[in-house]
Short mmCIF file of C-alpha atoms and ligand atoms in Angstrom, two decimals:
data_model
loop_
_atom_site.label_atom_id
_atom_site.label_comp_id
_atom_site.label_asym_id
_atom_site.label_seq_id
_atom_site.Cartn_x
_atom_site.Cartn_y
_atom_site.Cartn_z
CA MET F 1 117.59 77.49 162.89
CA LYS F 2 114.04 77.82 164.19
CA LYS F 3 115.04 76.11 167.44
CA ILE F 4 117.92 78.52 167.86
CA GLN F 5 115.56 81.39 167.09
CA GLU F 6 113.04 80.32 169.71
CA LYS F 7 115.67 79.68 172.34
CA LYS F 8 117.05 83.17 171.79
CA LEU F 9 113.53 84.57 171.86
CA ARG F 10 112.85 83.05 175.29
CA THR F 11 116.19 84.40 176.52
CA ILE F 12 115.61 87.99 175.42
CA ILE F 13 112.01 88.02 176.67
CA LYS F 14 113.16 86.86 180.09
CA TYR F 15 116.02 89.36 180.09
CA ALA F 16 113.74 92.24 179.05
CA TYR F 17 111.21 91.35 181.73
CA TYR F 18 113.77 91.40 184.52
CA ASN F 19 116.02 94.22 183.33
CA VAL F 20 114.01 96.68 181.24
CA GLU F 21 111.48 98.85 183.03
CA TYR F 22 109.26 99.33 179.98
CA TYR F 23 108.76 95.58 179.41
CA HIS F 24 108.46 94.79 183.08
CA ASP F 25 105.59 97.28 183.40
CA LEU F 26 104.05 96.11 180.11
CA PHE F 27 104.09 92.42 181.08
CA LYS F 28 102.67 93.22 184.51
CA SER F 29 99.86 95.24 182.97
CA LEU F 30 99.02 92.34 180.65
CA ASN F 31 99.31 89.78 183.40
CA LEU F 32 102.03 88.00 181.45
CA THR F 33 105.25 86.39 182.63
CA PRO F 34 108.22 85.35 180.47
CA SER F 35 107.08 81.71 180.66
CA ASP F 36 103.98 82.66 178.62
CA ILE F 37 106.21 83.36 175.60
CA LYS F 38 107.64 80.00 174.59
CA ASN F 39 107.73 80.38 170.83
CA VAL F 40 107.14 82.77 167.95
CA ASN F 41 103.38 82.09 167.92
CA ASP F 42 103.09 83.26 171.54
CA LEU F 43 104.45 86.68 170.59
CA ASN F 44 100.99 87.87 169.58
CA GLN F 45 100.14 88.25 173.25
CA ILE F 46 102.48 91.26 173.31
CA PRO F 47 101.22 94.47 171.69
CA ILE F 48 103.08 95.91 168.73
CA LEU F 49 105.56 98.62 169.59
CA THR F 50 105.82 101.72 167.43
CA LYS F 51 108.64 104.17 167.29
CA SER F 52 106.45 107.02 168.50
CA GLN F 53 105.49 105.02 171.60
CA ILE F 54 109.07 104.87 172.82
CA GLN F 55 110.15 108.24 171.45
CA ASN F 56 109.78 110.07 174.70
CA LYS F 57 110.59 107.21 177.00
CA SER F 58 113.58 105.66 175.27
CA GLN F 59 115.42 105.64 178.62
CA LYS F 60 112.84 103.19 179.95
CA ILE F 61 113.58 100.73 177.17
CA ILE F 62 117.29 100.62 177.95
CA ALA F 63 118.33 97.79 180.29
CA CYS F 64 119.01 99.00 183.85
CA ASN F 65 122.53 97.60 184.12
CA VAL F 66 123.95 99.12 180.95
CA ASP F 67 127.09 101.20 180.81
CA LYS F 68 125.96 103.67 178.15
CA ASN F 69 129.49 104.95 177.62
CA SER F 70 130.56 101.60 176.23
CA CYS F 71 127.64 101.48 173.76
CA THR F 72 127.39 102.49 170.13
CA SER F 73 124.36 104.48 169.04
CA SER F 74 122.54 104.64 165.75
CA THR F 75 119.83 107.08 164.77
CA THR F 76 116.85 106.02 162.68
CA SER F 77 115.87 108.01 159.61
CA GLY F 78 113.07 110.53 159.66
CA SER F 79 110.98 108.74 157.06
CA SER F 80 108.89 106.83 159.55
CA GLY F 81 108.43 109.64 162.02
CA LYS F 82 110.60 111.16 164.66
CA PRO F 83 114.16 109.82 164.70
CA LEU F 84 114.99 107.41 167.48
CA THR F 85 118.43 106.76 168.91
CA VAL F 86 119.10 103.06 169.43
CA LEU F 87 121.90 101.84 171.68
CA PHE F 88 123.95 98.72 170.96
CA ASP F 89 126.47 97.00 173.20
CA LYS F 90 129.63 95.43 171.83
CA ASN F 91 128.03 92.01 171.29
CA ALA F 92 125.05 93.50 169.47
CA MET F 93 127.36 95.42 167.15
CA GLY F 94 129.32 92.22 166.59
CA ASN F 95 126.11 90.47 165.62
CA ILE F 96 125.15 93.21 163.14
CA LYS F 97 128.61 93.29 161.58
CA SER F 98 128.91 89.52 161.28
CA ARG F 99 125.49 89.26 159.64
CA HIS F 100 126.53 91.99 157.26
CA LEU F 101 129.63 89.99 156.40
CA ARG F 102 127.57 86.85 155.87
CA ASN F 103 125.37 88.47 153.27
CA TYR F 104 128.35 90.22 151.71
CA PHE F 105 130.16 86.91 151.19
CA GLU F 106 126.96 85.08 150.19
CA SER F 107 126.39 87.74 147.51
CA GLY F 108 129.82 87.01 146.06
CA GLY F 109 131.96 89.57 147.89
CA HIS F 110 135.61 88.69 148.56
CA LEU F 111 137.83 89.62 151.47
CA ARG F 112 140.21 91.74 149.43
CA ASP F 113 137.80 93.36 147.01
CA ARG F 114 138.11 97.03 146.27
CA ILE F 115 134.87 98.45 147.63
CA ILE F 116 133.30 101.84 147.04
CA HIS F 117 130.48 102.83 149.36
CA PHE F 118 128.29 105.87 148.70
CA THR F 119 126.74 107.27 151.86
CA ASN F 120 126.36 110.27 154.11
CA PRO F 121 129.69 111.44 155.58
CA ASN F 122 128.18 110.95 159.07
CA ARG F 123 128.10 107.26 158.33
CA PHE F 124 131.67 106.84 157.15
CA ALA F 125 133.21 104.11 159.31
CA HIS F 126 136.58 104.49 161.04
CA THR F 127 139.57 102.75 159.54
CA LYS F 128 140.45 99.54 161.39
CA TRP F 129 143.76 97.64 161.46
CA PHE F 130 142.59 95.01 158.97
CA HIS F 131 141.70 97.70 156.42
CA HIS F 132 145.42 98.53 156.26
CA LEU F 133 146.04 94.94 155.18
CA GLY F 134 143.55 95.38 152.36
CA PHE F 135 140.83 93.29 154.03
CA LEU F 136 137.33 94.66 153.50
CA SER F 137 138.90 97.99 152.84
CA LYS F 138 136.28 100.49 151.75
CA LYS F 139 136.56 103.84 150.09
CA TYR F 140 133.65 106.00 151.25
CA LEU F 141 132.29 108.63 148.90
CA SER F 142 129.90 111.31 150.06
CA VAL F 143 126.41 111.44 148.60
CA PHE F 144 126.86 115.22 148.73
CA ASP F 145 129.48 115.11 146.01
CA LYS F 146 128.77 115.83 142.35
CA ILE F 147 127.92 112.97 140.06
CA ASP F 148 130.89 113.76 137.78
CA ASN F 149 133.22 113.39 140.76
CA HIS F 150 131.59 110.06 141.57
CA ILE F 151 132.23 108.87 138.04
CA SER F 152 135.87 109.97 138.03
CA ASN F 153 136.42 108.33 141.43
CA LEU F 154 134.85 105.14 140.14
CA LEU F 155 137.05 105.19 137.04
CA ASP F 156 140.17 105.86 139.16
CA ILE F 157 139.52 103.13 141.67
CA SER F 158 137.86 100.61 139.34
CA PRO F 159 136.03 98.94 142.24
CA ASP F 160 135.10 95.27 142.42
CA VAL F 161 132.13 96.17 144.62
CA ILE F 162 129.86 99.23 144.67
CA GLU F 163 127.50 99.80 147.58
CA GLY F 164 124.92 102.55 148.06
CA TYR F 165 121.34 103.73 148.02
CA PRO F 166 119.34 102.70 144.93
CA SER F 167 118.73 106.38 144.09
CA ILE F 168 122.48 107.13 143.95
CA LEU F 169 123.25 103.95 141.99
CA TRP F 170 120.48 104.85 139.54
CA LEU F 171 121.97 108.33 139.01
CA ILE F 172 125.39 106.84 138.37
CA ALA F 173 123.99 104.24 135.96
CA ASN F 174 122.04 106.92 134.15
CA THR F 175 125.10 109.14 133.73
CA ILE F 176 127.20 106.22 132.50
CA GLN F 177 124.59 105.38 129.86
CA ASP F 178 123.99 109.00 128.82
CA LYS F 179 127.67 109.79 128.46
CA ASN F 180 128.68 106.40 127.10
CA ILE F 181 131.29 105.98 129.82
CA GLU F 182 133.35 102.81 129.55
CA GLY F 183 135.84 101.05 131.77
CA LEU F 184 133.72 100.29 134.83
CA ASN F 185 133.29 96.61 135.52
CA PRO F 186 132.23 95.99 139.11
CA ARG F 187 131.64 92.35 139.94
CA LEU F 188 129.07 93.12 142.60
CA ILE F 189 126.58 95.91 143.30
CA LEU F 190 124.78 96.06 146.65
CA SER F 191 121.95 98.41 147.48
CA THR F 192 120.19 99.16 150.72
CA ALA F 193 118.00 101.58 152.73
CA GLU F 194 115.41 102.48 150.08
CA LEU F 195 112.76 100.58 148.19
CA LEU F 196 114.32 99.28 144.97
CA PRO F 197 111.80 99.68 142.13
CA GLN F 198 112.02 97.18 139.24
CA ASN F 199 112.89 99.86 136.69
CA VAL F 200 115.77 101.12 138.85
CA ARG F 201 117.10 97.59 139.22
CA LYS F 202 116.84 97.02 135.47
CA LYS F 203 118.70 100.22 134.68
CA ILE F 204 121.55 99.41 137.06
CA ASN F 205 121.76 95.78 135.87
CA SER F 206 121.76 96.70 132.19
CA THR F 207 124.37 99.44 132.69
CA PHE F 208 126.86 97.19 134.45
CA GLY F 209 125.87 93.90 132.84
CA ILE F 210 125.43 92.14 136.17
CA GLU F 211 122.62 91.32 138.56
CA MET F 212 122.70 93.60 141.58
CA PHE F 213 121.78 92.45 145.08
CA ASP F 214 119.42 94.36 147.31
CA GLN F 215 119.37 94.18 151.09
CA TYR F 216 116.78 95.13 153.66
CA GLY F 217 117.28 96.32 157.19
CA SER F 218 117.00 99.27 159.50
CA ALA F 219 119.05 101.33 161.93
CA GLU F 220 117.40 99.38 164.77
CA PHE F 221 118.37 95.89 163.58
CA GLY F 222 121.04 96.31 160.90
CA THR F 223 120.60 94.50 157.59
CA PHE F 224 118.53 91.40 158.30
CA ALA F 225 117.20 90.28 154.92
CA TRP F 226 119.19 89.92 151.73
CA GLU F 227 118.96 88.55 148.22
CA CYS F 228 120.78 85.48 146.96
CA GLN F 229 121.78 84.91 143.34
CA GLU F 230 118.31 83.49 142.57
CA HIS F 231 116.60 86.80 143.44
CA ASN F 232 113.50 84.98 144.70
CA GLY F 233 113.10 87.38 147.61
CA TYR F 234 115.17 88.27 150.67
CA HIS F 235 116.56 85.59 152.99
CA MET F 236 115.88 86.55 156.61
CA ASP F 237 118.50 86.24 159.36
CA ILE F 238 116.15 84.26 161.58
CA GLU F 239 118.81 83.36 164.12
CA SER F 240 119.00 87.07 165.01
CA VAL F 241 115.50 88.43 164.39
CA VAL F 242 111.88 87.29 164.38
CA VAL F 243 110.08 88.95 161.47
CA GLU F 244 106.29 89.01 161.51
CA PHE F 245 103.88 90.32 158.87
CA ILE F 246 100.82 91.80 160.56
CA LYS F 247 97.45 92.99 159.33
CA ASN F 248 94.63 93.96 161.69
CA GLU F 249 96.73 92.67 164.59
CA GLU F 250 96.97 89.18 163.08
CA ASN F 251 99.75 87.37 161.24
CA VAL F 252 98.99 87.25 157.53
CA SER F 253 99.18 84.10 155.39
CA PRO F 254 102.13 83.46 153.06
CA GLY F 255 102.09 85.87 150.12
CA GLU F 256 99.69 88.28 151.82
CA LYS F 257 100.70 91.86 152.56
CA GLY F 258 101.41 92.81 156.17
CA ASP F 259 103.21 95.43 158.26
CA ILE F 260 106.77 94.34 158.93
CA VAL F 261 107.19 93.83 162.69
CA VAL F 262 110.56 92.75 164.06
CA THR F 263 111.82 91.35 167.34
CA GLY F 264 115.57 91.64 167.74
CA LEU F 265 117.19 88.67 169.46
CA PHE F 266 120.66 90.11 169.87
CA ASN F 267 120.55 93.56 171.49
CA PHE F 268 120.29 93.14 175.24
CA THR F 269 121.04 96.82 175.83
CA MET F 270 117.87 98.06 174.20
CA PRO F 271 115.61 95.11 173.40
CA LEU F 272 113.01 95.83 170.74
CA ILE F 273 110.16 93.35 170.90
CA ARG F 274 107.49 93.35 168.19
CA TYR F 275 108.71 96.64 166.82
CA SER F 276 106.95 97.98 163.73
CA LEU F 277 109.30 99.27 161.05
CA GLY F 278 106.58 101.06 159.09
CA ASP F 279 107.24 99.07 155.90
CA VAL F 280 104.96 96.54 154.25
CA GLY F 281 106.05 93.11 153.08
CA SER F 282 105.11 89.47 152.69
CA TYR F 283 106.75 86.12 153.35
CA ASN F 284 107.06 82.90 151.48
CA ILE F 285 107.11 79.40 152.92
CA GLU F 286 108.60 77.75 149.85
CA GLN F 287 112.27 76.94 149.97
CA CYS F 288 114.52 79.07 147.76
CA SER F 289 115.95 77.33 144.70
CA CYS F 290 119.45 78.33 145.87
CA GLY F 291 119.23 75.69 148.60
CA ARG F 292 119.62 78.06 151.54
CA ARG F 293 117.10 77.28 154.23
CA LEU F 294 116.74 80.79 155.63
CA PRO F 295 113.11 81.73 154.81
CA LEU F 296 112.24 84.38 152.25
CA MET F 297 110.43 87.69 152.49
CA LYS F 298 109.56 90.46 150.07
CA ILE F 299 109.37 94.20 150.60
CA ILE F 300 106.30 95.77 149.05
CA GLU F 301 106.19 99.29 150.42
CA GLY F 302 109.17 101.08 151.85
CA ARG F 303 111.10 104.26 151.76
CA THR F 304 110.43 106.13 148.53
CA ASP F 305 111.27 109.76 148.04
CA ASP F 306 111.41 112.00 145.00
CA PHE F 307 114.52 112.92 143.09
CA LEU F 308 115.23 116.66 142.83
CA VAL F 309 116.09 118.65 139.74
CA LEU F 310 118.39 121.60 140.52
CA PRO F 311 118.25 124.90 138.54
CA SER F 312 121.11 123.74 136.30
CA GLY F 313 119.09 120.64 135.38
CA THR F 314 121.30 118.38 137.51
CA ILE F 315 119.33 115.59 139.13
CA ILE F 316 120.17 114.73 142.73
CA SER F 317 119.13 111.83 144.89
CA PRO F 318 116.75 112.53 147.79
CA ARG F 319 119.53 111.06 149.95
CA ASN F 320 121.64 114.17 149.24
CA ILE F 321 119.47 116.32 151.42
CA ASN F 322 117.39 114.36 153.87
CA PHE F 323 119.66 113.94 156.82
CA LEU F 324 117.91 116.35 159.16
CA GLU F 325 117.72 113.66 161.82
CA ASN F 326 121.23 114.80 162.69
CA VAL F 327 119.99 118.29 163.55
CA ASP F 328 119.05 118.81 167.21
CA GLY F 329 115.64 120.29 167.87
CA ILE F 330 113.76 118.74 164.95
CA SER F 331 111.12 116.21 165.79
CA GLU F 332 109.73 115.40 162.33
CA TYR F 333 110.35 116.97 158.97
CA ARG F 334 109.45 117.03 155.32
CA ILE F 335 111.43 118.65 152.52
CA ILE F 336 109.40 119.97 149.59
CA GLN F 337 110.99 121.26 146.43
CA LYS F 338 108.55 123.94 145.25
CA LYS F 339 110.57 125.22 142.28
CA PRO F 340 114.01 124.26 140.97
CA ASN F 341 115.57 126.97 143.17
CA LYS F 342 113.10 126.85 146.08
CA ILE F 343 113.00 124.32 148.87
CA LEU F 344 110.57 124.46 151.76
CA VAL F 345 111.34 122.51 154.91
CA GLN F 346 108.46 121.76 157.24
CA VAL F 347 109.51 120.83 160.73
CA THR F 348 107.81 120.03 164.00
CA LYS F 349 109.68 121.26 167.04
CA GLY F 350 111.66 118.85 169.19
CA THR F 351 112.69 119.50 172.78
CA ASP F 352 116.06 121.10 171.92
CA PHE F 353 114.58 123.45 169.33
CA SER F 354 116.23 126.87 169.00
CA GLN F 355 116.93 129.46 166.31
CA LYS F 356 120.15 127.53 165.67
CA THR F 357 118.03 124.55 164.60
CA ILE F 358 116.70 126.48 161.61
CA SER F 359 120.13 127.62 160.40
CA LEU F 360 121.60 124.14 160.92
CA ALA F 361 118.76 122.58 158.91
CA LYS F 362 119.34 125.07 156.10
CA ASP F 363 123.09 124.37 156.12
CA GLU F 364 122.50 120.61 156.02
CA ILE F 365 120.23 120.90 153.00
CA ARG F 366 122.41 123.45 151.25
CA SER F 367 125.44 121.18 151.52
CA GLY F 368 123.59 118.57 149.48
CA CYS F 369 122.65 120.99 146.67
CA LEU F 370 126.09 120.96 145.03
CA GLY F 371 126.71 124.68 145.48
CA GLU F 372 123.71 125.74 143.37
CA ASP F 373 121.77 128.86 144.29
CA ILE F 374 118.79 127.57 146.26
CA ILE F 375 116.43 129.52 148.49
CA ILE F 376 115.65 127.42 151.54
CA SER F 377 112.83 128.38 153.88
CA VAL F 378 111.81 126.64 157.08
CA GLU F 379 108.21 126.46 158.25
CA ILE F 380 107.29 125.31 161.74
CA VAL F 381 104.16 123.15 161.66
CA ASP F 382 102.19 121.22 164.27
CA GLN F 383 102.07 118.01 162.28
CA ILE F 384 103.58 116.46 159.16
CA PRO F 385 101.09 114.53 157.03
CA ARG F 386 101.75 110.84 156.46
CA ASP F 387 101.02 108.75 153.40
CA LYS F 388 98.71 105.75 153.57
CA SER F 389 101.44 103.43 154.83
CA GLY F 390 101.95 105.74 157.82
CA LYS F 391 105.32 106.93 156.58
CA ILE F 392 106.37 110.47 155.99
CA ARG F 393 107.60 111.06 152.49
CA ALA F 394 110.65 112.95 153.66
CA VAL F 395 111.49 114.43 150.25
CA VAL F 396 108.79 115.55 147.85
CA SER F 397 109.38 117.40 144.60
CA GLU F 398 106.68 119.50 143.00
CA VAL F 399 108.95 120.23 140.03
CA LYS F 400 107.27 118.48 137.17
CA LYS F 401 109.80 116.36 135.44
CA THR F 402 109.65 112.65 134.98
CA ILE F 403 113.00 111.35 136.07
CA ILE F 404 112.55 107.62 136.24
ZN1 ZN Y 501 118.10 81.85 147.86
#
């Protein structure tokens, strides 16, 4: 697997050098040529790339011969700064989807399982021909919906598999326990896109009587690390990504904390080389007791936002309201719940900013507040403060109530 990884690394480096203006200029300025990067250890000659560095020059990082109309795009979340739109060609999407299937099957998923997936309606996938045959057919439920509707949908469908953000799964588990709801027996629960705290995992596991599986990935690379049944960490898809753990510009030792820096080996449309995801993790050189040889990593710091308590006392997941990356004209944002019925949105202006931006942002947030009477105000600021990991906590609640 390592040989495959390094061969693919050499290929994408060479491709990026000859076809992507940003890397061509970068290599020239460093006096490097593709032949200087022969293996993973040589990567440290290339500086780490941050999202903000390519924010305003994302065109330069797209390969010159790409037909953009045939590409799929994906927008990163606002939690690590300004959203970035990443382009994928057909092969890159195929890679992401096939890796997703690998970890789905490795976690115990079956081809004809009934699957419920909680997410933002913007991320609902289109129905494909094989869904009509019952293969990998998913029922998408909106995170904007009320928890009681989620429960009744779950009871109606009786899914084999439930997928979603940890915060939504926690809310569902909590409601099931509080109301003593019976009749839900999923075989598999998969979570993604947020840090999964131990207490949240315990709650979900004890509610459903199974061991859930967490996955790690990003909009830029898809899911690339996933748990096996041993839960010793997350197996990395090393044939498709190089994952480094960096502290003070050096690779850390096994078990030590480092910034997670990823090189994608599969997206020739928009190659991302040594790209910092803004999360902190560690890696392990010991082989997993499951027998799989894909190496293990752990996530130590990642996306964590506060839950919100609405005036009625209803608790909602931060994922209900923090999708402002879909609103044109916002560069960065932070949503602060000041009182149960008061939400302040701080935004920094993006290039397409207009008065419409403010009303769209308010609408987006209001749609996640389950119809409750909330006063939403928008404040334009020059800068959004970051926490010590460099991330923006996109949703902060000042309403004092211990939820978890
Ligand atoms: Zn394993």
